[in-house]
Structure formats: structure tokens, C-alpha cells
XYZ file of C-alpha atoms in Angstrom:
356
model
C 21.678 4.720 0.234
C 23.238 2.274 2.650
C 21.318 0.775 5.726
C 22.777 1.780 9.113
C 21.346 -1.352 10.795
C 23.250 -4.233 12.370
C 22.617 -7.836 11.176
C 20.318 -8.564 14.101
C 18.438 -5.320 13.469
C 18.040 -6.319 9.859
C 16.644 -9.748 10.782
C 14.232 -8.264 13.282
C 12.941 -5.699 10.839
C 12.413 -8.112 8.143
C 10.426 -10.274 10.511
C 8.338 -7.334 11.576
C 7.526 -6.710 7.927
C 6.847 -10.433 7.291
C 4.849 -11.195 10.317
C 3.190 -7.861 11.487
C 0.802 -9.407 13.891
C 3.196 -11.671 15.860
C 4.488 -11.030 19.211
C 8.096 -10.583 19.985
C 8.376 -13.992 21.347
C 6.765 -15.629 18.183
C 9.226 -13.710 16.142
C 12.044 -14.959 18.340
C 11.017 -18.463 17.786
C 10.936 -18.137 14.012
C 14.042 -16.090 13.700
C 16.280 -18.029 16.224
C 16.796 -14.910 18.408
C 15.770 -14.873 22.028
C 12.781 -12.839 23.098
C 14.631 -10.194 25.066
C 16.824 -9.536 22.171
C 13.756 -9.060 19.783
C 12.091 -6.865 22.260
C 15.028 -4.647 22.717
C 15.796 -4.284 19.067
C 12.010 -3.812 18.167
C 11.680 -0.880 20.797
C 14.903 0.535 19.377
C 13.689 0.484 15.731
C 10.321 1.803 16.772
C 11.882 4.779 18.567
C 14.128 5.434 15.503
C 11.213 5.545 13.269
C 12.496 2.494 11.355
C 8.797 1.374 10.689
C 5.350 2.510 11.280
C 2.227 0.418 12.201
C -0.975 0.438 10.030
C -4.366 -1.422 10.189
C -5.663 -2.207 6.793
C -9.518 -2.264 6.576
C -11.083 -4.754 4.191
C -13.526 -2.210 2.963
C -14.435 -4.628 0.021
C -16.096 -7.001 2.641
C -18.138 -4.117 3.957
C -19.440 -3.254 0.504
C -16.899 -1.080 -1.311
C -16.997 -2.047 -5.057
C -13.664 -0.838 -6.527
C -10.143 0.442 -6.303
C -9.414 3.289 -8.725
C -6.326 5.356 -9.653
C -5.243 8.236 -11.579
C -1.711 9.177 -12.831
C -0.548 12.265 -14.483
C 2.384 14.641 -15.461
C 2.591 17.974 -13.986
C 2.927 21.051 -16.166
C 6.733 21.833 -15.645
C 6.048 25.602 -16.050
C 3.375 25.654 -13.307
C 4.104 27.574 -10.044
C 5.358 25.097 -7.452
C 3.443 26.859 -4.680
C 0.259 26.606 -6.671
C 0.906 22.873 -7.164
C 1.392 22.558 -3.436
C -1.985 24.412 -2.767
C -3.946 22.348 -4.992
C -2.451 19.006 -3.764
C -3.248 19.935 -0.139
C -6.771 20.869 -1.285
C -7.123 17.421 -2.844
C -5.697 15.742 0.392
C -8.302 17.571 2.569
C -11.323 16.906 0.424
C -10.956 13.697 -1.432
C -13.237 11.285 0.379
C -11.852 7.743 -0.575
C -8.132 8.745 -1.157
C -5.848 6.240 0.601
C -2.474 6.531 -1.221
C -0.597 9.226 -2.924
C 2.899 9.466 -4.269
C 3.837 12.812 -5.672
C 7.072 13.874 -7.308
C 7.962 17.187 -8.792
C 7.036 16.074 -12.246
C 4.540 13.352 -11.822
C 1.740 12.142 -9.636
C -0.138 8.985 -8.708
C -3.432 8.865 -6.435
C -5.373 5.728 -5.391
C -8.879 5.545 -3.941
C -11.228 2.942 -2.578
C -14.777 3.750 -3.528
C -18.425 2.494 -2.772
C -19.052 2.490 -6.555
C -18.037 3.424 -10.085
C -20.032 6.745 -10.060
C -18.285 7.794 -6.829
C -14.922 6.854 -8.172
C -15.324 8.831 -11.463
C -16.580 11.767 -9.589
C -13.472 11.777 -7.361
C -11.151 11.569 -10.120
C -12.916 14.318 -12.169
C -12.847 16.618 -9.176
C -9.176 16.484 -8.913
C -8.577 16.582 -12.721
C -10.863 19.817 -13.049
C -9.027 21.366 -10.259
C -5.640 20.748 -11.679
C -6.803 21.716 -15.350
C -8.378 24.974 -14.253
C -5.144 25.902 -12.465
C -3.020 24.833 -15.255
C -0.675 22.410 -13.276
C -1.378 19.651 -15.739
C -1.683 19.950 -19.571
C -3.043 16.516 -20.443
C -5.950 14.533 -19.144
C -5.410 12.078 -16.398
C -4.759 8.448 -17.228
C -7.361 6.468 -15.211
C -7.678 2.901 -13.903
C -10.534 1.080 -12.424
C -10.155 -2.304 -10.677
C -13.534 -3.774 -9.458
C -12.898 -6.072 -6.504
C -15.162 -8.776 -7.867
C -12.859 -9.330 -10.871
C -9.408 -8.197 -9.543
C -6.506 -10.224 -8.066
C -4.487 -8.614 -5.431
C -1.295 -10.446 -5.377
C 0.591 -8.059 -3.071
C -0.761 -5.055 -1.246
C 1.976 -2.555 0.201
C 3.968 -5.595 1.465
C 7.653 -4.549 1.829
C 8.775 -7.934 3.374
C 10.191 -9.435 0.282
C 11.950 -6.162 -0.653
C 13.431 -6.016 2.821
C 14.669 -9.683 2.560
C 16.231 -8.981 -0.772
C 17.999 -5.863 0.216
C 19.387 -7.363 3.483
C 20.546 -10.474 1.966
C 18.323 -12.609 4.301
C 18.080 -16.350 3.439
C 14.806 -17.183 1.717
C 14.429 -20.306 3.713
C 13.329 -18.552 6.773
C 10.532 -16.928 4.899
C 7.088 -18.369 5.331
C 3.750 -17.362 3.682
C 2.976 -13.765 4.793
C 0.106 -13.550 6.916
C -0.836 -10.087 5.724
C -1.832 -11.231 2.209
C -4.992 -9.478 1.317
C -8.021 -11.471 0.241
C -8.918 -10.910 -3.336
C -12.833 -10.918 -2.980
C -15.463 -12.674 -0.939
C -19.123 -12.698 -1.816
C -20.048 -12.614 1.760
C -20.859 -8.963 2.722
C -20.635 -7.975 6.415
C -22.743 -5.294 8.125
C -21.473 -3.457 11.128
C -23.610 -1.989 14.105
C -23.135 1.625 14.978
C -20.757 0.715 17.922
C -18.930 -1.722 15.664
C -18.288 1.051 13.099
C -16.969 3.336 15.896
C -14.614 0.744 17.205
C -13.572 -0.325 13.701
C -12.790 3.221 12.657
C -10.897 3.732 15.873
C -8.781 0.777 15.292
C -7.884 1.989 11.755
C -7.228 5.650 12.915
C -5.063 4.826 16.037
C -3.212 1.631 15.128
C -0.569 2.196 17.845
C -3.094 2.511 20.842
C -3.547 -0.423 23.211
C -7.006 -1.374 23.879
C -7.187 0.629 27.179
C -6.194 3.974 25.563
C -8.428 3.386 22.480
C -11.417 2.608 24.893
C -10.727 5.848 26.878
C -10.536 7.804 23.496
C -13.745 6.376 22.275
C -15.648 6.213 25.566
C -15.847 2.505 25.393
C -14.698 -0.202 27.810
C -11.427 -1.948 27.204
C -13.346 -5.352 27.168
C -15.441 -4.159 24.337
C -12.546 -2.908 22.363
C -10.714 -6.092 22.867
C -13.830 -8.265 22.053
C -14.576 -6.433 18.901
C -10.762 -6.305 17.653
C -10.540 -10.042 17.883
C -13.863 -10.370 16.011
C -12.775 -8.083 13.256
C -9.600 -10.002 12.849
C -11.257 -13.449 12.857
C -13.648 -12.338 10.244
C -10.917 -10.963 8.158
C -12.117 -7.403 8.277
C -8.800 -6.016 9.362
C -5.115 -6.980 9.110
C -1.965 -5.578 10.366
C 0.703 -3.881 8.188
C 4.063 -2.364 8.972
C 5.728 -0.013 6.651
C 9.597 0.512 6.781
C 11.443 3.658 6.625
C 13.020 3.957 3.046
C 16.240 5.140 4.543
C 16.651 2.231 6.721
C 16.133 -0.401 3.953
C 18.048 1.516 1.294
C 15.130 2.442 -1.115
C 15.851 5.448 -3.497
C 13.058 4.959 -6.186
C 9.486 3.972 -6.277
C 8.387 2.806 -9.778
C 4.705 2.745 -10.709
C 3.910 0.563 -13.763
C 0.477 0.409 -15.475
C 0.150 -2.524 -17.896
C -2.538 -3.403 -20.536
C -2.806 -7.111 -21.567
C -3.840 -8.753 -24.744
C -7.660 -9.385 -25.456
C -8.277 -13.048 -24.270
C -5.394 -13.123 -21.838
C -6.403 -13.922 -18.271
C -5.058 -13.708 -14.731
C -4.824 -17.575 -14.721
C -2.793 -17.540 -18.007
C -0.264 -15.153 -16.641
C -0.013 -16.879 -13.219
C 3.313 -18.496 -13.900
C 5.045 -15.310 -15.226
C 3.450 -13.259 -12.321
C 4.783 -15.628 -9.744
C 8.267 -15.365 -11.135
C 7.951 -11.662 -11.284
C 6.829 -11.352 -7.507
C 9.565 -13.831 -6.447
C 12.466 -12.162 -8.213
C 11.929 -8.398 -8.256
C 11.242 -5.887 -5.432
C 7.499 -5.536 -5.914
C 5.443 -4.195 -3.021
C 1.998 -3.952 -4.832
C 0.625 -5.990 -7.618
C -3.112 -5.624 -8.588
C -4.696 -6.940 -11.669
C -7.695 -7.797 -13.729
C -7.644 -9.812 -16.999
C -7.133 -6.716 -18.957
C -4.948 -4.447 -16.770
C -2.668 -4.148 -13.905
C -0.948 -1.646 -11.589
C 2.399 -2.455 -9.934
C 4.581 -0.668 -7.544
C 8.201 -1.514 -6.984
C 10.691 -0.204 -4.282
C 14.277 0.058 -5.922
C 17.619 0.834 -4.344
C 19.075 2.435 -7.535
C 18.428 3.354 -11.033
C 20.458 0.563 -12.315
C 18.211 -1.963 -10.406
C 15.256 -0.244 -12.026
C 16.824 -0.692 -15.625
C 17.538 -4.395 -14.921
C 13.917 -4.985 -13.568
C 12.428 -3.298 -16.447
C 14.580 -5.153 -19.097
C 13.993 -8.541 -17.625
C 10.597 -8.509 -16.244
C 9.041 -6.711 -19.206
C 11.035 -9.089 -21.536
C 9.437 -12.069 -19.571
C 5.792 -10.742 -20.136
C 6.579 -9.942 -23.796
C 7.931 -13.410 -24.613
C 4.972 -14.995 -22.913
C 2.761 -12.992 -25.270
C 0.839 -11.184 -22.403
C 1.582 -7.491 -22.988
C -0.687 -5.482 -25.450
C 1.584 -2.422 -25.537
C 4.541 -0.736 -23.713
C 3.492 -0.152 -20.150
C 3.207 3.411 -18.609
C 5.919 3.834 -16.079
C 6.347 6.682 -13.514
C 9.623 6.996 -11.502
C 9.488 8.782 -7.987
C 12.717 9.635 -6.093
C 12.357 9.036 -2.326
C 14.690 12.028 -1.817
C 12.482 14.635 -3.696
C 8.643 15.326 -3.308
C 6.244 18.149 -4.143
C 4.675 18.400 -0.732
C 7.365 17.004 1.632
C 6.042 13.614 1.670
C 6.969 11.245 -1.135
C 4.926 8.280 -0.233
C 1.661 8.327 1.874
C -0.496 5.527 2.806
C -3.368 6.018 5.212
C -6.916 4.355 5.308
C -8.440 6.648 7.759
C -10.107 8.921 5.186
C -11.584 6.074 3.179
C -12.824 4.279 6.166
C -14.463 7.387 7.674
C -16.037 8.060 4.248
C -17.421 4.761 3.753
C -18.740 4.061 7.312
C -20.039 7.592 7.506
C -18.110 8.216 10.820
C -15.521 10.490 12.191
C -13.852 10.835 15.660
């Protein structure tokens, strides 16, 4: 899947992924392009749907305790319309669900939950629905990642993948401002008005302050003041997701790894850093005992190469306990017309107990 973008469009799209909060003038300064060129290209990319804007809520700083996941194989003999019906029911009713990727044969769901009990309940509700309708034959595989003991190395960050695919020199890369904080002991409380504005900012990431204020019945000044405050307190950060077509992505790989007893995040740090720097990783989340990883790949041969060398590195270093579970999803095929969905609106609404 070859990108249709020009050289300058590739540079601007990469910079938008790397620095999602910067203005066009700031991107121009870093990239060496003039502001008018960046602004023109940015507008063109946005109109073409080359990327979409998100705001990521740091719900762990507001009291959410863990990220959880479930992955599974569909019963190949199950009726596809029944599968779609069950999936749509889950999407409508699952409170903390923020990410799903669904192929014709496999699926992956991720939640952000207030506590372990809520997490287990959500997963079991989905599993029971699927089992009762015979669209899965085996129990779900589950993963629980408490924020207090979890290291989030990368979180739906496509900038390195875009850089690699477009052949952009690494020298112009700087530290990605969108790195998610692993965990902070300080918990933050929001007032009712702050909750309303916070949720509005997550739900409507493309709205300017004036438009959002009108939507919420709040002054533009209040929106602006609270927005700046949320960012300063690291309760929100910006994220841009690229169109897979524009950056040449054909496969999303999910990897669930278990590590040897006694192994730690710190022990694996050199291997992990090499992995993140040399392979198309968009998400990497780990505890001492287990990890989940998402890779965005441009071909099956790239997947085979990544699996061979990356798995080899971890095995040589003595980290891997057993062969990891791997799920492959084609970006051209999906069960419900949407291969890859990331949206924090539902989880934010559930946790803050607010809706608009």
C-alpha cells in the first residue's frame, strides 16, 4: 500500500504525529519549512482525512486503577451477522471500553477501569454474551495492568512508524511530547464544572474554545482557562492518529508476552529500548510479569522479520517465559466496518459519571 503523499506532505504529517500540540509556525521552525507551507499542507491533510485529532485523558491521575484487555478467536462457523450484532451491543454498553480491533477471525478489546472488580465484570459480560451466542468456543485470554506497577513506554503513538515508513532522517526527531506518564501518586479531584469541561474537551477534540463553550453553555474564557489548567496538570494531552492508507499500513499485530519470574522492567530496559527504536511499535505497556504490544506493519514480510529478530532478542536476553500470543489484523478487512477504533469518550463519561 504505497502512500500518495508528496515529500513535503510526508514531513508535515510526520511532524504532526511527533508534535501533536505544536502550532504550524512551531512545526515550520523545527522542520525547516515556512509557516505558510505547513499551514497549507496541514489544511489539505486534514480535509483529506490523513489524520484525526484526539485528546487523551489521564484517567489514572483521576483515580482509575488499571488498564485491562481481552483477546479471543471467533468461532469460524458462527453467523457473521450475529457476530456484528453482538459486537455492536458490546460497543454500546461496555462502560470503560476505549479501544477495539476486530478482524473476521480474532478480536482485541481494551478498557480503562476504576478497579479490578469493574474490570472483571466488564470482561465477563462480553465473554458471556459471546459464549451464549456461540461466536467464541474458547474462554477469553485476559490481561490486567494496574497503573501503579505498569510502565507505558508508548501509547498509540504512530510518529516513529510514520518516520520509518517515510524514510525521514532520525536527526530531526526529538522527544515526543505526547509520552504518557506511567503513574503519579498524586490524585486529582475535579469540581462538577471541571468535569463537564474536561469531558467536553475529550469528546469534541476538534472544537475551538468558543464553539465548545457554546456547546456546553460555558464562557469561552472558562473553557480556555480550564483547558490550559488541565494540560499544565498533565490531565490531558493531544494525540493525532494517521490514516493507514496514507502511511502504508496493512497489518496491525497484537503481541501478549509473559516474562520469567524474577525478571523486571528495569532488567529488560536495554532490550525494550532497542525494540522501540527499531521496530514499528505504536503501543508498549508492561509490568514485571507481562506486556502487551501493538505494531503497525506495511507488509507480512515486515511482520515476519520483526517477529524473528525482536523475539530472538528477548529470548537471547533470557526474558521470555514462553512463546507470546500474537494476533494479526488486516487493515483492509474488519468485522464491523471499522478495523481500528480508539476513543476515550465512553471511558471518561463512565468514570466522571457525566454525559453531554
